[in-house]
């Protein structure tokens, strides 16, 4: 999961480009657009096609995440099977949906019901997980990436607790550093509460694993002058490293030392400079930055290098 | 009134009547033989037809893979290897026509199939379809829809042999659009679309 409740840090761009780099390394990737804003779907699919898919999401032919969980929300049965679409070779997408916001409204109640050991609660909280795992198995994927909305709501909680690992993308600015504190507190709280649910749950029931490991952070969207991070932004780097350790790593390790590495070096997953117009072009064309048609060749080569380093670390650690 | 002045429909009707008159005098087997000969003659005389030929197994002219209806749009596009957005539109139009029984289609149909075929997004699907029409791969059909042109069909059939495909389009003149003042604007000779 690529997660940071701070908006505008490049979650979606990072998700697409890592997926592309992993596909280049012969890995199969499933991308899940769990953001009701559908940014990832918009990135990878033409607007007219996406509009058509969203228009049909409430019908029997619906193929979005909402279509899958709708029977749960409406208490009309279990999750409905949906399919993923292949967007690049070995990269599949599950469509997001604006109506996921409706599902998110129901999730806090389902969470409470899970704490009360009610089957309906377990079924609701695990609905997305079950859907995604089914599709991942169908396509025999190596990695699943959730692109989530910038918030610390119930939907992201259910997703984070389903993940084996999460990545924190961040920008070098004051707001990103401040966001780390709330992020750490929230993560710790979610994991601890879910552990209570796990302790109380009956055997032989489908549950979220609830042990997301911190895979590392990716510093994004910094400006480069003369091959170096711009002086103004470079000043944030030491503060950022310190805050990552105190706000994320130490909090996770207080729950379980396995959830985060103590090594500062290991926690750096990669650095991705600001690719400005190349990132915009990649969104318009629906491809990774390195595959953009036209544009600056040097920037494309830099993008290939940056994302393949991240992909390689993911392959080594996961 | 000369024969040339007579309405075209009347002439066609007379030709049909004459054909029925002659055929009615023959046995069923002979009728079939005569009809097959006439069809074969006119097909070879006019190999490029403006109408969409019959589909599926009944058609002998729709290419070596046309009877394989199990081919996926992704495999079909990979097999044809279109190199531009316009060529990809032509390939997808061909697939819609012969594998989805959809001879008339809109931009959304092409875009949806493009997604299903795991192809990259079109920079602008509407423009790509317009360019495909201008360049003769598609022709306008009813109610704002498009259909594959005869030349476009041959082009796709010849792919991935680019030389043969290019030859198929050699005789096609790009569509010209009338301007308000009656002047004609130069059609876009370039591919007009992004190179893949």
XYZ file of C-alpha atoms in Angstrom:
514
model
C 0.000 0.000 0.000
C 1.231 3.444 -0.891
C -0.075 5.476 1.997
C 0.146 8.997 3.305
C -2.862 10.979 4.429
C -1.112 14.127 3.257
C -2.412 14.926 -0.214
C -0.358 15.840 -3.280
C 2.738 13.834 -2.399
C 2.581 11.762 -5.577
C 0.965 8.544 -4.370
C -0.715 7.692 -7.657
C 2.260 8.574 -9.849
C 4.516 6.535 -7.593
C 2.130 3.567 -7.697
C 1.935 3.499 -11.497
C 5.652 3.907 -11.996
C 6.649 1.274 -9.448
C 4.140 -1.113 -11.026
C 5.639 -0.477 -14.438
C 9.170 -1.019 -13.102
C 8.110 -4.279 -11.456
C 6.469 -5.395 -14.701
C 9.740 -4.622 -16.489
C 11.343 -7.011 -14.010
C 8.879 -9.721 -15.132
C 6.630 -9.400 -12.108
C 2.852 -9.381 -12.310
C 1.202 -6.486 -10.529
C -2.394 -5.796 -9.569
C -3.269 -2.147 -8.975
C -6.303 -1.409 -6.839
C -7.842 2.024 -7.031
C -9.329 2.366 -3.576
C -9.561 6.147 -3.736
C -13.138 7.353 -4.320
C -11.603 10.122 -6.437
C -10.548 7.401 -8.922
C -7.223 9.084 -9.709
C -5.490 5.821 -10.535
C -8.304 4.721 -12.843
C -8.227 8.126 -14.539
C -4.479 7.816 -14.922
C -4.673 4.472 -16.706
C -7.991 4.538 -18.538
C -9.530 7.019 -20.936
C -12.057 9.356 -19.365
C -14.920 8.243 -21.619
C -14.321 4.569 -20.837
C -14.059 5.244 -17.121
C -17.262 7.305 -17.148
C -19.009 4.427 -18.867
C -17.667 1.938 -16.327
C -18.746 4.184 -13.439
C -22.199 4.679 -14.950
C -22.693 0.920 -14.903
C -21.154 0.258 -11.491
C -24.543 0.018 -9.771
C -25.858 -2.547 -12.243
C -25.297 -6.288 -12.530
C -22.640 -5.562 -15.148
C -20.706 -3.354 -12.708
C -16.959 -3.961 -12.563
C -15.705 -1.485 -9.983
C -14.717 -2.045 -6.372
C -18.077 -0.623 -5.392
C -19.844 -3.176 -7.602
C -18.081 -5.887 -5.610
C -18.950 -4.602 -2.135
C -22.404 -3.233 -2.921
C -24.241 -6.420 -1.832
C -22.490 -6.150 1.541
C -23.537 -2.523 2.007
C -27.094 -3.296 0.968
C -27.165 -6.471 3.081
C -28.070 -8.359 -0.093
C -25.424 -11.068 0.102
C -21.707 -11.571 -0.090
C -19.249 -9.756 -2.363
C -19.896 -9.905 -6.099
C -17.075 -11.159 -8.305
C -15.556 -8.513 -10.557
C -12.657 -8.553 -12.984
C -9.505 -6.512 -13.453
C -8.403 -4.990 -16.744
C -4.856 -5.303 -18.010
C -3.411 -1.886 -18.673
C 0.221 -2.637 -19.494
C 1.755 -6.030 -19.996
C 1.576 -7.711 -16.566
C -0.102 -4.738 -14.894
C -3.785 -5.133 -14.016
C -6.205 -2.586 -12.624
C -9.303 -2.847 -10.467
C -11.446 0.228 -11.082
C -12.125 2.662 -8.284
C -15.518 4.235 -7.771
C -16.921 7.430 -6.332
C -19.511 5.321 -4.519
C -16.773 3.764 -2.385
C -17.496 6.775 -0.186
C -20.850 5.113 0.611
C -19.020 1.953 1.595
C -16.695 3.996 3.774
C -19.683 5.442 5.626
C -20.783 1.933 6.564
C -17.342 0.697 7.563
C -17.163 2.238 11.089
C -20.347 0.375 12.014
C -18.915 -2.828 10.531
C -15.736 -2.256 12.516
C -17.762 -2.021 15.729
C -19.653 -5.162 14.788
C -16.354 -6.951 14.236
C -15.340 -5.926 17.746
C -18.673 -7.384 18.911
C -17.776 -10.668 17.155
C -20.630 -10.326 14.674
C -20.247 -12.135 11.367
C -21.661 -9.145 9.474
C -18.861 -7.002 10.859
C -16.106 -9.396 9.807
C -17.668 -9.767 6.395
C -17.907 -6.009 5.852
C -14.418 -5.150 7.057
C -12.856 -7.888 4.926
C -14.993 -7.350 1.803
C -12.366 -5.425 -0.150
C -9.603 -7.752 0.940
C -11.568 -10.805 -0.152
C -12.381 -9.280 -3.549
C -8.824 -8.231 -4.235
C -7.331 -11.531 -3.109
C -9.676 -13.437 -5.410
C -8.600 -11.364 -8.411
C -4.948 -11.535 -7.433
C -5.208 -15.319 -7.358
C -6.979 -15.408 -10.736
C -4.160 -13.495 -12.383
C -1.447 -15.100 -10.303
C 0.038 -11.708 -9.472
C 3.238 -11.204 -7.517
C 2.356 -7.822 -6.013
C -0.826 -5.937 -5.190
C -0.694 -2.173 -4.840
C -3.488 -0.124 -3.306
C -3.668 3.495 -4.296
C -5.634 5.134 -1.518
C -7.173 8.511 -0.866
C -5.398 11.120 1.263
C -7.156 10.576 4.564
C -7.126 8.429 7.686
C -10.642 7.119 7.280
C -12.218 3.722 7.759
C -11.588 2.627 4.178
C -7.850 3.181 4.429
C -7.849 1.443 7.797
C -9.404 -1.687 6.302
C -6.908 -1.591 3.449
C -3.823 -0.950 5.534
C -4.652 -3.823 7.838
C -4.966 -6.073 4.810
C -1.512 -5.208 3.510
C 1.710 -7.048 4.158
C 3.733 -3.874 3.619
C 3.189 -0.174 3.177
C 5.257 2.589 1.621
C 5.128 6.208 2.714
C 5.650 8.749 -0.053
C 6.463 12.244 1.130
C 7.556 15.617 -0.132
C 10.274 17.727 1.408
C 8.166 20.397 3.035
C 6.865 21.412 6.422
C 3.416 19.904 5.965
C 4.745 16.452 5.028
C 6.924 16.367 8.115
C 4.048 17.360 10.363
C 1.812 14.735 8.726
C 4.210 11.971 9.834
C 3.249 12.452 13.458
C -0.473 11.870 12.946
C 0.280 9.064 10.538
C 2.333 7.210 13.144
C -0.235 7.645 15.890
C -3.009 6.481 13.587
C -1.138 3.403 12.367
C -0.317 2.316 15.888
C -3.912 2.763 16.975
C -5.329 0.812 14.026
C -2.992 -2.121 14.455
C -3.533 -2.353 18.211
C -7.324 -2.218 17.876
C -7.368 -4.859 15.153
C -5.260 -7.112 17.333
C -8.122 -7.026 19.803
C -10.495 -8.055 17.028
C -8.147 -10.892 16.072
C -7.929 -12.058 19.672
C -11.706 -12.170 20.009
C -12.529 -13.605 16.596
C -13.702 -17.181 16.206
C -11.500 -19.662 14.360
C -11.851 -20.452 10.667
C -13.050 -17.035 9.656
C -11.589 -14.816 6.935
C -9.817 -11.907 8.625
C -7.378 -9.159 7.785
C -3.815 -10.076 8.784
C -3.398 -6.737 10.568
C 0.402 -6.667 10.523
C 1.481 -4.146 7.875
C 5.262 -3.766 7.802
C 6.869 -0.435 7.023
C 8.734 -1.065 3.786
C 10.254 2.390 3.661
C 9.676 5.923 2.499
C 10.128 7.602 -0.841
C 11.100 11.252 -0.950
C 9.326 12.731 -3.933
C 8.902 15.826 -6.023
C 12.057 17.633 -4.988
C 13.785 20.044 -7.302
C 17.295 19.372 -8.539
C 19.914 22.001 -9.340
C 23.346 21.023 -10.577
C 22.660 17.388 -9.752
C 21.822 18.193 -6.115
C 18.590 18.579 -4.190
C 17.760 22.283 -4.049
C 19.190 23.903 -0.935
C 15.793 24.926 0.467
C 14.449 21.391 0.303
C 17.698 19.671 1.298
C 17.392 21.366 4.686
C 14.337 19.222 5.397
C 16.149 15.905 4.800
C 17.727 15.430 8.270
C 14.498 16.499 9.955
C 12.566 14.086 7.788
C 14.806 11.132 8.643
C 14.513 11.927 12.336
C 10.737 12.252 12.219
C 10.325 9.031 10.247
C 12.181 7.221 12.959
C 10.439 8.794 15.929
C 6.935 9.059 14.466
C 6.634 5.900 12.376
C 9.390 3.374 13.078
C 9.497 3.627 16.858
C 5.694 3.586 17.161
C 5.381 0.505 14.975
C 8.194 -1.213 16.797
C 6.434 -0.512 20.088
C 3.585 -2.694 18.806
C 5.804 -5.325 17.223
C 9.546 -5.043 16.395
C 8.875 -6.990 13.208
C 6.770 -4.177 11.769
C 9.666 -1.815 11.030
C 13.393 -1.957 10.638
C 15.544 0.038 13.006
C 18.040 0.732 10.247
C 17.786 4.258 8.899
C 19.315 3.152 5.602
C 16.829 0.331 5.087
C 13.943 2.695 5.605
C 14.925 4.741 2.570
C 13.215 3.053 -0.338
C 14.104 5.631 -2.933
C 14.187 9.211 -4.083
C 12.161 10.537 -6.968
C 12.828 14.032 -8.194
C 10.194 16.370 -9.569
C 9.627 15.338 -13.186
C 7.195 18.254 -13.695
C 5.773 18.137 -17.229
C 6.920 14.560 -17.776
C 4.684 13.445 -14.911
C 1.787 15.347 -16.444
C 2.433 13.772 -19.830
C 2.565 10.332 -18.287
C -0.843 10.931 -16.728
C -2.311 12.093 -20.024
C -0.846 9.182 -21.951
C -1.588 6.675 -19.202
C 1.914 5.247 -19.115
C 4.893 5.297 -16.771
C 7.175 8.326 -17.086
C 9.910 6.275 -18.757
C 7.443 5.264 -21.484
C 6.093 8.719 -22.276
C 6.010 9.454 -25.985
C 8.145 12.501 -26.689
C 9.657 14.642 -23.976
C 13.072 14.882 -22.419
C 15.088 11.688 -22.894
C 17.370 12.413 -19.944
C 14.424 12.837 -17.578
C 12.949 9.587 -18.836
C 16.228 7.806 -18.196
C 16.360 9.315 -14.693
C 12.795 8.163 -14.054
C 13.640 4.640 -15.227
C 16.616 4.554 -12.892
C 14.744 5.968 -9.873
C 11.778 3.624 -10.115
C 13.779 0.531 -10.985
C 15.868 1.059 -7.837
C 12.663 1.135 -5.796
C 11.278 -1.907 -7.622
C 14.473 -3.829 -7.012
C 14.355 -3.084 -3.286
C 10.736 -4.230 -3.174
C 11.659 -7.479 -4.914
C 14.522 -8.049 -2.479
C 12.520 -7.319 0.653
C 9.073 -8.742 -0.100
C -36.100 9.375 -73.335
C -32.807 7.517 -73.817
C -31.776 4.550 -71.763
C -29.223 6.665 -69.890
C -31.934 9.048 -68.783
C -34.079 6.345 -67.285
C -34.008 6.177 -63.525
C -31.245 3.957 -62.177
C -33.657 2.061 -59.953
C -35.812 1.127 -62.916
C -32.799 -0.284 -64.736
C -31.801 -2.297 -61.700
C -35.325 -3.651 -61.350
C -35.334 -4.707 -65.010
C -31.989 -6.466 -64.560
C -33.299 -8.356 -61.542
C -36.478 -9.342 -63.413
C -34.455 -10.584 -66.377
C -32.225 -12.610 -64.058
C -35.201 -14.232 -62.339
C -36.772 -14.968 -65.713
C -33.682 -16.783 -66.945
C -32.963 -18.568 -63.635
C -36.526 -19.802 -63.215
C -36.061 -21.901 -66.309
C -33.147 -23.799 -64.763
C -32.915 -26.574 -62.219
C -31.909 -25.689 -58.644
C -28.375 -27.011 -59.052
C -27.882 -25.020 -62.236
C -29.302 -21.921 -60.582
C -26.678 -22.180 -57.814
C -23.874 -22.705 -60.316
C -24.909 -19.682 -62.384
C -25.247 -17.469 -59.325
C -21.863 -18.536 -57.937
C -20.248 -17.804 -61.301
C -21.826 -14.351 -61.479
C -20.791 -13.531 -57.905
C -17.244 -14.800 -58.501
C -16.980 -12.750 -61.679
C -18.085 -9.508 -60.089
C -15.976 -10.059 -56.974
C -12.843 -10.415 -59.044
C -13.864 -7.499 -61.240
C -14.400 -5.233 -58.216
C -12.138 -6.582 -55.503
C -12.386 -3.462 -53.340
C -15.994 -3.034 -52.339
C -17.407 -0.050 -50.592
C -19.919 -2.134 -48.672
C -19.010 -4.189 -45.654
C -18.626 -7.790 -46.801
C -20.499 -10.598 -45.061
C -19.050 -11.660 -41.722
C -17.977 -14.844 -40.089
C -17.533 -18.206 -41.708
C -19.712 -17.244 -44.689
C -17.192 -14.727 -45.915
C -14.213 -15.851 -47.953
C -12.688 -12.375 -48.020
C -12.156 -11.423 -44.423
C -8.703 -12.787 -43.830
C -7.048 -15.944 -42.672
C -7.863 -15.472 -38.964
C -11.467 -14.354 -39.318
C -12.945 -17.702 -38.456
C -11.022 -17.880 -35.225
C -13.535 -16.037 -33.106
C -11.781 -16.957 -29.900
C -8.883 -14.566 -30.421
C -8.787 -11.856 -27.783
C -8.525 -8.178 -28.705
C -5.153 -8.113 -26.967
C -3.790 -11.008 -29.024
C -5.259 -9.545 -32.201
C -3.623 -6.159 -31.622
C -0.316 -7.786 -30.717
C -0.507 -9.896 -33.849
C -1.155 -6.867 -36.064
C 1.463 -4.615 -34.439
C -0.045 -1.226 -35.283
C 2.592 1.486 -35.047
C 0.438 4.588 -34.635
C -2.774 5.498 -32.854
C -4.547 5.692 -36.214
C -3.426 2.202 -37.183
C -4.507 0.935 -33.789
C -7.931 2.470 -34.378
C -8.122 0.605 -37.702
C -7.176 -2.687 -36.040
C -9.727 -2.202 -33.275
C -12.371 -1.240 -35.834
C -11.608 -4.446 -37.699
C -11.950 -6.440 -34.490
C -15.281 -4.819 -33.667
C -16.529 -5.523 -37.183
C -15.500 -9.128 -37.508
C -15.222 -10.456 -33.987
C -17.919 -8.494 -32.206
C -20.451 -8.168 -35.039
C -20.390 -4.412 -34.628
C -19.846 -2.889 -38.084
C -20.946 0.566 -36.927
C -19.276 1.964 -33.862
C -18.654 5.126 -31.880
C -15.520 6.502 -30.286
C -16.470 4.978 -26.930
C -16.682 1.499 -28.501
C -13.147 1.849 -29.824
C -11.861 3.254 -26.509
C -13.519 0.479 -24.521
C -12.054 -2.181 -26.779
C -8.677 -0.444 -26.566
C -8.825 -0.781 -22.777
C -9.850 -4.419 -23.080
C -6.949 -4.989 -25.450
C -4.546 -3.718 -22.761
C -3.330 -0.974 -25.057
C -2.112 2.433 -23.871
C -4.634 5.244 -23.650
C -5.248 7.227 -26.807
C -3.971 10.756 -26.397
C -7.341 11.841 -27.779
C -9.555 9.051 -29.055
C -11.935 11.368 -30.898
C -9.070 12.963 -32.813
C -7.580 9.546 -33.575
C -10.882 8.387 -35.054
C -11.182 11.588 -37.068
C -7.659 11.138 -38.370
C -8.401 7.507 -39.217
C -11.413 8.720 -41.199
C -9.446 11.443 -42.969
C -6.789 8.937 -43.926
C -9.305 6.490 -45.322
C -9.173 3.704 -42.737
C -12.709 4.461 -41.610
C -15.740 5.956 -43.294
C -18.687 7.786 -41.745
C -21.768 5.642 -41.195
C -25.243 6.429 -39.919
C -26.114 8.452 -36.817
C -22.617 9.705 -36.165
C -21.066 6.261 -36.163
C -18.081 5.102 -38.191
C -17.350 1.918 -40.047
C -14.243 0.277 -41.412
C -13.525 1.206 -45.006
C -12.701 -1.389 -47.637
C -9.148 -0.069 -47.836
C -8.877 -0.065 -44.048
C -10.018 -3.653 -43.995
C -7.382 -4.748 -46.501
C -4.795 -2.716 -44.604
C -5.498 -4.545 -41.346
C -5.590 -7.907 -43.108
C -2.122 -7.267 -44.523
C -0.610 -6.282 -41.179
C 1.919 -6.976 -39.734
C 3.454 -6.940 -43.243
C 3.906 -3.188 -43.378
C 4.930 -3.018 -47.033
C 1.847 -4.932 -48.149
C -0.332 -2.896 -45.821
C 1.126 0.337 -47.188
C 0.374 -0.809 -50.725
C -3.232 -1.440 -49.729
C -3.580 2.195 -48.709
C -1.616 3.583 -51.652
C -4.673 4.269 -53.769
C -6.622 5.944 -51.004
C -6.853 9.707 -51.180
C -7.154 11.401 -47.827
C -10.572 12.944 -47.326
C -10.800 16.650 -47.990
C -13.081 18.891 -46.099
C -14.998 21.734 -47.742
C -14.472 25.094 -46.181
C -17.289 27.574 -45.820
C -16.071 29.700 -48.710
C -16.041 26.746 -51.046
C -12.254 26.447 -50.859
C -10.739 23.125 -50.114
C -8.281 22.765 -47.305
C -5.291 20.553 -47.608
C -5.876 17.336 -45.827
C -3.438 16.280 -43.211
C -0.884 14.165 -44.952
C 1.030 13.252 -41.878
C -0.046 10.416 -39.657
C -1.349 13.124 -37.410
C -1.104 10.977 -34.356
C 1.565 10.194 -31.886
C 3.990 7.538 -32.873
C 3.763 4.567 -30.567
